[in-house]
GROMACS .gro file of C-alpha atoms in nm:
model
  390
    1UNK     CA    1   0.000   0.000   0.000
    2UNK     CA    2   0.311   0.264   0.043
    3UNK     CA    3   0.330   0.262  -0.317
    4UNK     CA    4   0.007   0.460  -0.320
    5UNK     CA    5   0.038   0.684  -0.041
    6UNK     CA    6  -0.074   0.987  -0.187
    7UNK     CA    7  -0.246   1.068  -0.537
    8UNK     CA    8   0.063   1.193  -0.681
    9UNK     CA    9   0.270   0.878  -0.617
   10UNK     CA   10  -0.049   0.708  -0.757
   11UNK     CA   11  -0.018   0.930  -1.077
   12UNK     CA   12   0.287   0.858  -1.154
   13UNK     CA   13   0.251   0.456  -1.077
   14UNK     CA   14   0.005   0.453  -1.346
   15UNK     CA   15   0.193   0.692  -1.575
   16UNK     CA   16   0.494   0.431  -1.570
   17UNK     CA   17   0.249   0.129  -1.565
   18UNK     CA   18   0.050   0.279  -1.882
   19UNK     CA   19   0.401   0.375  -2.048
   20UNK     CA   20   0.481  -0.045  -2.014
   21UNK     CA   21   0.148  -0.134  -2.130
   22UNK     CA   22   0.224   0.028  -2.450
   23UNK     CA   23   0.265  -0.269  -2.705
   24UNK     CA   24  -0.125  -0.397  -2.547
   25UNK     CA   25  -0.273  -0.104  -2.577
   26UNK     CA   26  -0.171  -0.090  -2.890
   27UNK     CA   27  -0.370  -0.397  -2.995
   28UNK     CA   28  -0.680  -0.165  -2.879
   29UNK     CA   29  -0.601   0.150  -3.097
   30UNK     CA   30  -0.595   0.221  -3.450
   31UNK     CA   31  -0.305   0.121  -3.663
   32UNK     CA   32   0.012   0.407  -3.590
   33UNK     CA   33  -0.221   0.532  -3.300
   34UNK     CA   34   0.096   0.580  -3.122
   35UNK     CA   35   0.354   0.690  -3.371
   36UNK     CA   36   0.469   1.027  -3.219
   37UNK     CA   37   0.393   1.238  -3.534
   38UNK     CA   38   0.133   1.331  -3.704
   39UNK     CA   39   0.243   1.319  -4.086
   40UNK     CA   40   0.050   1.046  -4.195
   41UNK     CA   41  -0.260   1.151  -4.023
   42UNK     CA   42  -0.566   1.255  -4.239
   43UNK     CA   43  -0.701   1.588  -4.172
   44UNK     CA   44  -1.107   1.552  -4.307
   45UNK     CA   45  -1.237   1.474  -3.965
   46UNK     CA   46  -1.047   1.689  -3.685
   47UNK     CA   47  -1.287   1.627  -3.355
   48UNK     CA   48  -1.197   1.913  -3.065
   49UNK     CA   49  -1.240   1.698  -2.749
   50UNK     CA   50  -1.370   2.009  -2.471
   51UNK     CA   51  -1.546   1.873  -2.169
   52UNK     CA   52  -1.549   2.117  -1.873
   53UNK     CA   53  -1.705   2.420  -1.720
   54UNK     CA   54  -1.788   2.749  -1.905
   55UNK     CA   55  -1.451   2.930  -1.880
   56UNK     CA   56  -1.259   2.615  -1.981
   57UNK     CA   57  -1.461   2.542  -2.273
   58UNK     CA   58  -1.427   2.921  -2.415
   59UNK     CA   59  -1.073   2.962  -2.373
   60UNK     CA   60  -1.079   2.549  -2.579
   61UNK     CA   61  -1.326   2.764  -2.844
   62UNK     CA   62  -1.084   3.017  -2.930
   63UNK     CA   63  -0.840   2.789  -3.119
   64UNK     CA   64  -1.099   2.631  -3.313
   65UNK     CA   65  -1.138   2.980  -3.586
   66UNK     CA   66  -0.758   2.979  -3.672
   67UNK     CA   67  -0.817   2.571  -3.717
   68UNK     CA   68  -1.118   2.655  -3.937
   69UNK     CA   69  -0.905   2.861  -4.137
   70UNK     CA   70  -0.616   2.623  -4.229
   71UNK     CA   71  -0.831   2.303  -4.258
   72UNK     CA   72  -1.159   2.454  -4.357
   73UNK     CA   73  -1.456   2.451  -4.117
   74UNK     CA   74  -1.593   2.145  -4.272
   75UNK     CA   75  -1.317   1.963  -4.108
   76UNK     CA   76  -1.385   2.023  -3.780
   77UNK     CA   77  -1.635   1.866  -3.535
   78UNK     CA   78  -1.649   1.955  -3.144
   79UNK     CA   79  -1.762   1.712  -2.876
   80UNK     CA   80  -1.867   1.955  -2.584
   81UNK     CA   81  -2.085   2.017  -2.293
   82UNK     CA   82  -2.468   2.056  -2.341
   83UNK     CA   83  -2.442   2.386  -2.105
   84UNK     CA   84  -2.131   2.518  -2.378
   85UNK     CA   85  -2.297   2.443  -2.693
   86UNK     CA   86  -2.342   2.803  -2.800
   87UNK     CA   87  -2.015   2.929  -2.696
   88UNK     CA   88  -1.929   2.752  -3.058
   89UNK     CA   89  -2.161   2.948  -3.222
   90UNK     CA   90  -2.024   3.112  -3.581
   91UNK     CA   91  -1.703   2.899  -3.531
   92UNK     CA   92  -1.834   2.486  -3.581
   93UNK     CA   93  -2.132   2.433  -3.776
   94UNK     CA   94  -2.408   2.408  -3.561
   95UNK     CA   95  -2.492   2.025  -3.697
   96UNK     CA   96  -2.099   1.930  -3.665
   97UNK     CA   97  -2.145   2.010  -3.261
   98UNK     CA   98  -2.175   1.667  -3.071
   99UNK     CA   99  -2.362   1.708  -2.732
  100UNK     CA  100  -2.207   1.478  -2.485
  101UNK     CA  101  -2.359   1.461  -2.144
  102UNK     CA  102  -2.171   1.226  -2.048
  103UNK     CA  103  -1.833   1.358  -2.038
  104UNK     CA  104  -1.676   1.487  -1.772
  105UNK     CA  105  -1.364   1.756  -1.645
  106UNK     CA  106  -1.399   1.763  -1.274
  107UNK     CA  107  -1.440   1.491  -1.067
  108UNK     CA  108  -1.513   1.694  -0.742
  109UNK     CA  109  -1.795   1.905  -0.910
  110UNK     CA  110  -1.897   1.683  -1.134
  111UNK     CA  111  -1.878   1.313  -1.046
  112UNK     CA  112  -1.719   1.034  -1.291
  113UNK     CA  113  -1.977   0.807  -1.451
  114UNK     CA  114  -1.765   0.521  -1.629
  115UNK     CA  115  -2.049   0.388  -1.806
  116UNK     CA  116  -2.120   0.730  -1.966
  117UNK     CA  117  -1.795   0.800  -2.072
  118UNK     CA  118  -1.791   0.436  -2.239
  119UNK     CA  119  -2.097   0.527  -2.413
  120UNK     CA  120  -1.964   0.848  -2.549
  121UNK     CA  121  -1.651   0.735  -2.632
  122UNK     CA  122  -1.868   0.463  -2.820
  123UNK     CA  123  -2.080   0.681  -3.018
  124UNK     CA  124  -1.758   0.909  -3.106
  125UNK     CA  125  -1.561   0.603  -3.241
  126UNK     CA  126  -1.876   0.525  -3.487
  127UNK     CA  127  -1.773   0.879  -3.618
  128UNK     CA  128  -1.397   0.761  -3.752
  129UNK     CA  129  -1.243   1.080  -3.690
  130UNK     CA  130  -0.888   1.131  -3.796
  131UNK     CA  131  -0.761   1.365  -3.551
  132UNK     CA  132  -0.860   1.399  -3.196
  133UNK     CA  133  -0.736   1.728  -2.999
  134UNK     CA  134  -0.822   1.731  -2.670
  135UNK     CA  135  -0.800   2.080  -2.577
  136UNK     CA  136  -0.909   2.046  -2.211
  137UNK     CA  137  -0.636   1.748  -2.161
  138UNK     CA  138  -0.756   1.618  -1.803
  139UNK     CA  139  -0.761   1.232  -1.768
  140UNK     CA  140  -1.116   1.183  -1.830
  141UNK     CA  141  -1.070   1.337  -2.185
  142UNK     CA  142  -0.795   1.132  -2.274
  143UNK     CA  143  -0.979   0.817  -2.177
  144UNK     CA  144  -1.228   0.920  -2.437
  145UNK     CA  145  -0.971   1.072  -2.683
  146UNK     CA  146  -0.774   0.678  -2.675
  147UNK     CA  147  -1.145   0.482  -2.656
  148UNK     CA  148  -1.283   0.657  -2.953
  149UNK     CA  149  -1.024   0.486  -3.161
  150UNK     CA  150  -0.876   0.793  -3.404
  151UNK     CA  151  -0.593   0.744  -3.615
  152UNK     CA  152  -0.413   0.983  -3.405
  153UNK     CA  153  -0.510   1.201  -3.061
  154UNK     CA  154  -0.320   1.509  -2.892
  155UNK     CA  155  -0.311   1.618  -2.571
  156UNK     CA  156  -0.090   1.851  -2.292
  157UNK     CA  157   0.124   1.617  -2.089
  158UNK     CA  158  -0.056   1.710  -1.798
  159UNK     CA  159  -0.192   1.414  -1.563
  160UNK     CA  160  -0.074   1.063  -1.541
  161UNK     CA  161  -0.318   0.930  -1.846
  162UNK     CA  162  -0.096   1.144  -2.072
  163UNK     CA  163   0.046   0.802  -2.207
  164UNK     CA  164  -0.306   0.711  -2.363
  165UNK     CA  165  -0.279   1.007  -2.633
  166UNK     CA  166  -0.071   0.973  -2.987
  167UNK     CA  167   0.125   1.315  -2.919
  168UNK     CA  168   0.165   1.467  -2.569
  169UNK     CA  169   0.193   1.837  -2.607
  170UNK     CA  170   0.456   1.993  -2.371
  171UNK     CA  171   0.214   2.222  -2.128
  172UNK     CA  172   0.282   2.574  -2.065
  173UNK     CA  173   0.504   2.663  -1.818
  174UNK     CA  174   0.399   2.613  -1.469
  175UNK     CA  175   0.153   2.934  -1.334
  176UNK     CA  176   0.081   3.039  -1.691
  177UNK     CA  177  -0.266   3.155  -1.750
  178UNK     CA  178  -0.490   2.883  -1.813
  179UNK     CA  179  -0.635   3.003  -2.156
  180UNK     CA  180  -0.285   2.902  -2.308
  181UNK     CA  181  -0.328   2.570  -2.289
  182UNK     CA  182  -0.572   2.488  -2.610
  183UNK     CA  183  -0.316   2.714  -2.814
  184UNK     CA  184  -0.018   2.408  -2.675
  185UNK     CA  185  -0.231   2.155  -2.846
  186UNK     CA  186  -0.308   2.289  -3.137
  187UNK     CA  187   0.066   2.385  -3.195
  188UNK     CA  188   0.111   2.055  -3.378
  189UNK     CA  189  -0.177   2.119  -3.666
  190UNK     CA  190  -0.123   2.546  -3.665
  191UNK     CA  191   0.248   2.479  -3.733
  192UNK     CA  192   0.328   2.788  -3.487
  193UNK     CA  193   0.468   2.827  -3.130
  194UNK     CA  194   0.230   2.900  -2.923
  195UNK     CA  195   0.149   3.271  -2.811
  196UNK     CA  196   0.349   3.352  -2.487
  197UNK     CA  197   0.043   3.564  -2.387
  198UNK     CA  198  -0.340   3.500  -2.433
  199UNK     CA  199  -0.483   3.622  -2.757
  200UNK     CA  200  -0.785   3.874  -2.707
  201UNK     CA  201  -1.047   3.649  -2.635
  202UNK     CA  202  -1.316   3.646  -2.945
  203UNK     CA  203  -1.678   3.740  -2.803
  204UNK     CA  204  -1.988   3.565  -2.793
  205UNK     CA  205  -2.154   3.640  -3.169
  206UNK     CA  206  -2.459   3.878  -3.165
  207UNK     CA  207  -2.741   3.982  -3.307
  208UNK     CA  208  -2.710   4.168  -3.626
  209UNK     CA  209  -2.944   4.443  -3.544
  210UNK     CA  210  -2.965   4.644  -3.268
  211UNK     CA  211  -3.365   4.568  -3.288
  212UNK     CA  212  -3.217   4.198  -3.259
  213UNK     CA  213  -3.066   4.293  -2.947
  214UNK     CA  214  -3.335   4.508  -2.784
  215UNK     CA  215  -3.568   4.230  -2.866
  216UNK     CA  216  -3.314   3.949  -2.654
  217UNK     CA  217  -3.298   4.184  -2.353
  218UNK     CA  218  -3.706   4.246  -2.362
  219UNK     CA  219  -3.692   3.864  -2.346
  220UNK     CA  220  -3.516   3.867  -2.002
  221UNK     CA  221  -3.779   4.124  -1.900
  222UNK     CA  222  -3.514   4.373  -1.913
  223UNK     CA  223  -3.556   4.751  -2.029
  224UNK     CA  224  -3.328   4.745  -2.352
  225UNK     CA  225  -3.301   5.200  -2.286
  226UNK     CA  226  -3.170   5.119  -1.941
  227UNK     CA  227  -2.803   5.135  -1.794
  228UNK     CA  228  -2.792   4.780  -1.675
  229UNK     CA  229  -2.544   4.609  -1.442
  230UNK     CA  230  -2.524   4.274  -1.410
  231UNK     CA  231  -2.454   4.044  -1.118
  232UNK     CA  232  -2.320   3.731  -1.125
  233UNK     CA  233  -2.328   3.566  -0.762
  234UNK     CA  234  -2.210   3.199  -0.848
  235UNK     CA  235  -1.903   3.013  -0.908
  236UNK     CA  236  -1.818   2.677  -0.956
  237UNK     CA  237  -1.771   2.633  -0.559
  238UNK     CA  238  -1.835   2.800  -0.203
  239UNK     CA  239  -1.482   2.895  -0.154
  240UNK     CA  240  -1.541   3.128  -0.524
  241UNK     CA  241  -1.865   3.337  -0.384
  242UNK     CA  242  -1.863   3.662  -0.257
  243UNK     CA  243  -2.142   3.642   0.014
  244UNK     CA  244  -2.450   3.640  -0.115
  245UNK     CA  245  -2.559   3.942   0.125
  246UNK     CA  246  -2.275   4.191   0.016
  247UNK     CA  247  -2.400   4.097  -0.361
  248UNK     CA  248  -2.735   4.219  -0.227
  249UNK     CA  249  -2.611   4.532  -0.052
  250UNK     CA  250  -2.435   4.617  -0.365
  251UNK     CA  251  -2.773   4.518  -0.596
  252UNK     CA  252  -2.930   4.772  -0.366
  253UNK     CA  253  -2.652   5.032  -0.391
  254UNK     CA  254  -2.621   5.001  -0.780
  255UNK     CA  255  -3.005   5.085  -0.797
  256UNK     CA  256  -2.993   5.388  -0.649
  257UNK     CA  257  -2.718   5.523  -0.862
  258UNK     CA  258  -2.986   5.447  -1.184
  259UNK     CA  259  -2.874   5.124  -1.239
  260UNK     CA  260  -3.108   4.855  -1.378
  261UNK     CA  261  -2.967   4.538  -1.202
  262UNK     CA  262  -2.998   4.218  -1.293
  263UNK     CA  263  -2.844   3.889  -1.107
  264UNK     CA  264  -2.758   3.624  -1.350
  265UNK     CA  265  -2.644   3.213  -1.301
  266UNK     CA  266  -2.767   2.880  -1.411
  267UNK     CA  267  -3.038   2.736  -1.330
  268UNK     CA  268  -2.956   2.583  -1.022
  269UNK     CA  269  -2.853   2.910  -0.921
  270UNK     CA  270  -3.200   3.064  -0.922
  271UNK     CA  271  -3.248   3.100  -0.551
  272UNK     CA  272  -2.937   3.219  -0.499
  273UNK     CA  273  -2.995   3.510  -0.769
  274UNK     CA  274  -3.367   3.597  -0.614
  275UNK     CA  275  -3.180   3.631  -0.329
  276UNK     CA  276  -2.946   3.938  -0.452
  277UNK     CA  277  -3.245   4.125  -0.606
  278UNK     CA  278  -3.479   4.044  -0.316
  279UNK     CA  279  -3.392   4.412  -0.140
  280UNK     CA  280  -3.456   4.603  -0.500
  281UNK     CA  281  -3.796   4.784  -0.577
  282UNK     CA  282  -3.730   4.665  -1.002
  283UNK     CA  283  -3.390   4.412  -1.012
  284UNK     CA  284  -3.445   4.063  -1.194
  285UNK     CA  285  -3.329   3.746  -1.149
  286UNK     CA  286  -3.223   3.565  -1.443
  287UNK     CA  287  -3.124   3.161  -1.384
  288UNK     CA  288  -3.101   2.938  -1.692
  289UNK     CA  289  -3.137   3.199  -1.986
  290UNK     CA  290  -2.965   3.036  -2.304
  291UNK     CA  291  -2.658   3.139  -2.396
  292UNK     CA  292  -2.751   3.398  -2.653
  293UNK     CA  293  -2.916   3.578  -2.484
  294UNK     CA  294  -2.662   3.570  -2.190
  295UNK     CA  295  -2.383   3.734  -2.457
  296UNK     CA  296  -2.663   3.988  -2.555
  297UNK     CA  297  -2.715   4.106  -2.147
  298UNK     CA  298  -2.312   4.080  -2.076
  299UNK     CA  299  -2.234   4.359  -2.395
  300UNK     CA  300  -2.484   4.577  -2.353
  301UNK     CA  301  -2.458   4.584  -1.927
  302UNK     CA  302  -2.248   4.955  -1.869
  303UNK     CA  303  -2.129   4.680  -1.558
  304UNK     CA  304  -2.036   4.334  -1.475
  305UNK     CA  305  -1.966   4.220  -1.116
  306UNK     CA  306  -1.893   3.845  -1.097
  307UNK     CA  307  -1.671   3.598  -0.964
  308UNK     CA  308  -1.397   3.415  -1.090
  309UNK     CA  309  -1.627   3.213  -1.293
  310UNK     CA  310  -1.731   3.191  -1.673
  311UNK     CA  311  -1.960   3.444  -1.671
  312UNK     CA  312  -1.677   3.644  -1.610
  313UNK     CA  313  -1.477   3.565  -1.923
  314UNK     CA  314  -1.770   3.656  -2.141
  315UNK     CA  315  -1.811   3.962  -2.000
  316UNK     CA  316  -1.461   4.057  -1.988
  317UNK     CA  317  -1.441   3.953  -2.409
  318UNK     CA  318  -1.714   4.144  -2.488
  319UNK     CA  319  -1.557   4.452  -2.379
  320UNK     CA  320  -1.757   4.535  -2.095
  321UNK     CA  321  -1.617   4.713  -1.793
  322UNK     CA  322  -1.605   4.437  -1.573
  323UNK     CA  323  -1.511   4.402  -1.215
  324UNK     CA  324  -1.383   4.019  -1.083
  325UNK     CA  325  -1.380   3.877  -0.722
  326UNK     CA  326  -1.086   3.624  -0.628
  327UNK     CA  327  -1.049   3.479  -0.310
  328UNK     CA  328  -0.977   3.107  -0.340
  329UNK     CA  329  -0.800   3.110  -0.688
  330UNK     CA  330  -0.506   3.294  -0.814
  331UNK     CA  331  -0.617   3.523  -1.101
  332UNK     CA  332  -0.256   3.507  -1.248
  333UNK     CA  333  -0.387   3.170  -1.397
  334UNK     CA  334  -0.692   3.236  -1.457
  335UNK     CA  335  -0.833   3.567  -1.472
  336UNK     CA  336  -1.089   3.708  -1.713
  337UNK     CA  337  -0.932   3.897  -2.002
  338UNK     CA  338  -1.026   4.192  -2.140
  339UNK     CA  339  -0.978   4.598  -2.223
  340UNK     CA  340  -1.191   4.697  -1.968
  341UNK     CA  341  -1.118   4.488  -1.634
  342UNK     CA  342  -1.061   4.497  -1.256
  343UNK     CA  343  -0.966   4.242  -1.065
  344UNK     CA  344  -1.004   4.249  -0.670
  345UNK     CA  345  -0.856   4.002  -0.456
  346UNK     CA  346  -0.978   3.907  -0.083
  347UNK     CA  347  -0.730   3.977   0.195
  348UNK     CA  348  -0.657   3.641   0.284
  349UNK     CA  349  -0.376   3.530   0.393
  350UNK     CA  350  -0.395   3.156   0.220
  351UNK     CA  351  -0.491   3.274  -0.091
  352UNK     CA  352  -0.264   3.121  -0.378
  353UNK     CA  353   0.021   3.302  -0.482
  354UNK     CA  354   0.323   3.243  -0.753
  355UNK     CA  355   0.223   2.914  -0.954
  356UNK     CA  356  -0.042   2.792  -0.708
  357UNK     CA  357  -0.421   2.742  -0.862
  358UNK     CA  358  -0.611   2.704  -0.580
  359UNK     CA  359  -0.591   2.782  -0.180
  360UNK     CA  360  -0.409   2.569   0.001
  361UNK     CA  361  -0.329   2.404  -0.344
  362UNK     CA  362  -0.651   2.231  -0.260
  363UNK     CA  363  -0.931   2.215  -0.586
  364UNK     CA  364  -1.296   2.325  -0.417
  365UNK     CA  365  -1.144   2.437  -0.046
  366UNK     CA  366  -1.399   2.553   0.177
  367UNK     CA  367  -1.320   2.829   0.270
  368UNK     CA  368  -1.501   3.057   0.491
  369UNK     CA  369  -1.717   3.370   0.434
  370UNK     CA  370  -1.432   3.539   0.662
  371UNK     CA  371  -1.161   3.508   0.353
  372UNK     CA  372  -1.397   3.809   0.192
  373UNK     CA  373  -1.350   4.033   0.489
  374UNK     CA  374  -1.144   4.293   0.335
  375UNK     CA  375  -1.347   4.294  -0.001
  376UNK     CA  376  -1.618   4.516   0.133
  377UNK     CA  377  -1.906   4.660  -0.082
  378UNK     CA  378  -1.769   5.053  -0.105
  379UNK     CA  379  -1.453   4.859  -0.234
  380UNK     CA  380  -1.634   4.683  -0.533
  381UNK     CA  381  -1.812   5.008  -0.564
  382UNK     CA  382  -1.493   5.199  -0.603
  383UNK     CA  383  -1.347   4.944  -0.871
  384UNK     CA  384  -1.659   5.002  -1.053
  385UNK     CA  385  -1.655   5.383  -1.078
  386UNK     CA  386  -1.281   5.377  -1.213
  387UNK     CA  387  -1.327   5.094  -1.495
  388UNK     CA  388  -1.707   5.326  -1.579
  389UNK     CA  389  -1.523   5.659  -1.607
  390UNK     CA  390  -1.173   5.556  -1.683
   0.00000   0.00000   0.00000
């Protein structure tokens, strides 16, 4: 049992146990599945593999135009989360995006079903792509990237099922913004380093018209004349959420400058965003809205409060002045990007610094309401007048 003391020992076991296991697995995979080049490989049917939460799956989308543009978009197919299907709208054709359910990116948040992922690798290998990139590279991907049986994958030589893919992209280097890492592996097909910096993120496509867009926001209920500011009071865990009451001070304090406030999350976030508005005489609470419209309300808000969350990395694309809370992550690695935003970090003394993601270097820490002591609401306020009036 020593030899699995901890789950980085563990990782590397298997990494070592699945490099030996080569010459079987090789009996599973397509013929040259593990030649470490990809010269031979067909480029008709490029899948982009990108599982994962709303932030990871737009920084995954961005590579996907300048792929479009050297292979032609009839090349490319994306396998992605339900919740993310619009964020590849005007980049893969809408029929070429594969809904999959059933893959996963986070085990904490999200739970690993093994029969699911069979499934979809399953319906994926009836596809016979080509090429498989997996641009969010976590180990649950990869399974899926080796079972769907390409004639070639590529992934970042992240985690210790690295071994499974044809090509293993060196990552970025450690504490490098997240959004770099689709850009590592598509290296191999662009035939370019990758950029040392993030690219400006490409925004959500809109409506045409402004009568297009007047017509979304009436759809939320929302006066399109209005100076809106939108709220976004969730996050992928506790540790992420500025307290729910200091959103609703500052929904309340927002109002009376002549804001129009609105508090927007997913669907299981509707309680939580009734909950911000509840002290307002005319604030809405907006859970579940598709994505289209949610691009629409984020461009045309004058303000975007959030948390380190996606919601934040649409806003922060689309231009809008756009202030983002950190507490349990390090925004060196993952904060929104943008002309137009501030980011506020708590006071706390555990918060991750240098290359560390999370607090602690724990994924999903609980930490306490107290970390937010120091990030009051005349602070956010504050933050919010400077991005406004530059």
């Amino acid at each position: 049992m020593g030899w699995f003391t901890d789950a980085r020992t563990f990782g590397k076991s298997l990494a070592r146990l699945l490099g030996l296991s080569r010459p079987a697995l090789r009996g599973l995979a397509r013929s040259g599945y593990f030649r470490p080049d990809l010269e031979d490989c067909g480029r008709e049917r490029i899948l982009l593999l990108a599982p994962g939460w709303l932030g990871d799956v737009f920084w995954a989308s961005q590579v996907a135009r300048p792929l479009a543009e050297r292979f032609g978009g009839g090349a490319l197919w994306v396998a992605t989360s339900p919740r993310a299907r619009g964020l590849w709208r005007g980049v893969v054709a809408d029929e070429r995006v594969i809904e999959a359910p059933g893959l996963v990116s986070d085990r904490l948040r999200e739970g690993a079903n093994w029969r699911s992922l069979w499934s979809e690798a399953a319906r994926l290998r009836a596809e016979g792509f080509d090429l498989v990139l997996d641009l969010c590279s976590n180990p649950f991907s990869a399974l899926v990237a080796f079972a769907a049986r390409p004639a070639r994958s590529v992934g970042l030589a992240l985690h210790e099922l690295a071994e499974l893919y044809s090509v293993a992209q060196p990552p970025p280097a450690r504490g490098s913004h997240l959004a770099l890492r689709p850009w590592h592996v598509a290296a191999p097909l662009l035939e370019t380093a990758p950029p040392e910096a993030p690219p400006e993120p490409r925004p959500l496509p809109l409506p045409g018209s402004v009568a297009g867009r007047w017509a979304a926001l009436e759809a939320l209920g929302l006066e399109p004349r209005a100076a809106l500011a939108v709220l976004a009071p969730g996050a992928g865990w506790a540790g992420k959420r500025w307290p729910a009451a200091r959103f609703a001070r500052l929904a309340e304090a927002l109002e009376e400058r002549q804001f129009e406030v609105a508090a927007v999350g997913s669907a299981d976030e509707e309680a939580l965003c009734a909950q911000v508005v509840a002290g307002t005489r005319r604030g809405r609470a907006i859970a579940g809205a598709d994505l289209g419209g949610i691009a629409v309300l984020l461009a045309s808000a004058r303000l975007v409060v959030c948390n380190d969350s996606g919601l934040s990395h649409l806003a922060a694309a689309a231009g809008t002045p756009t202030v983002a809370l950190f507490n349990s992550t390090n925004p060196a690695l993952c904060a929104p990007i943008g002309p137009r935003v501030s980011v506020l970090r708590s006071g706390c003394p555990h918060r991750p610094e240098g290359v560390l993601h999370h607090c602690h270097g724990v994924p999903a820490y609980p930490c306490p309401e107290t970390c937010w002591e120091d990030t009051t609401v005349e602070r956010v306020l504050a933050a919010a007048r400077r991005l406004i009036l530059g």
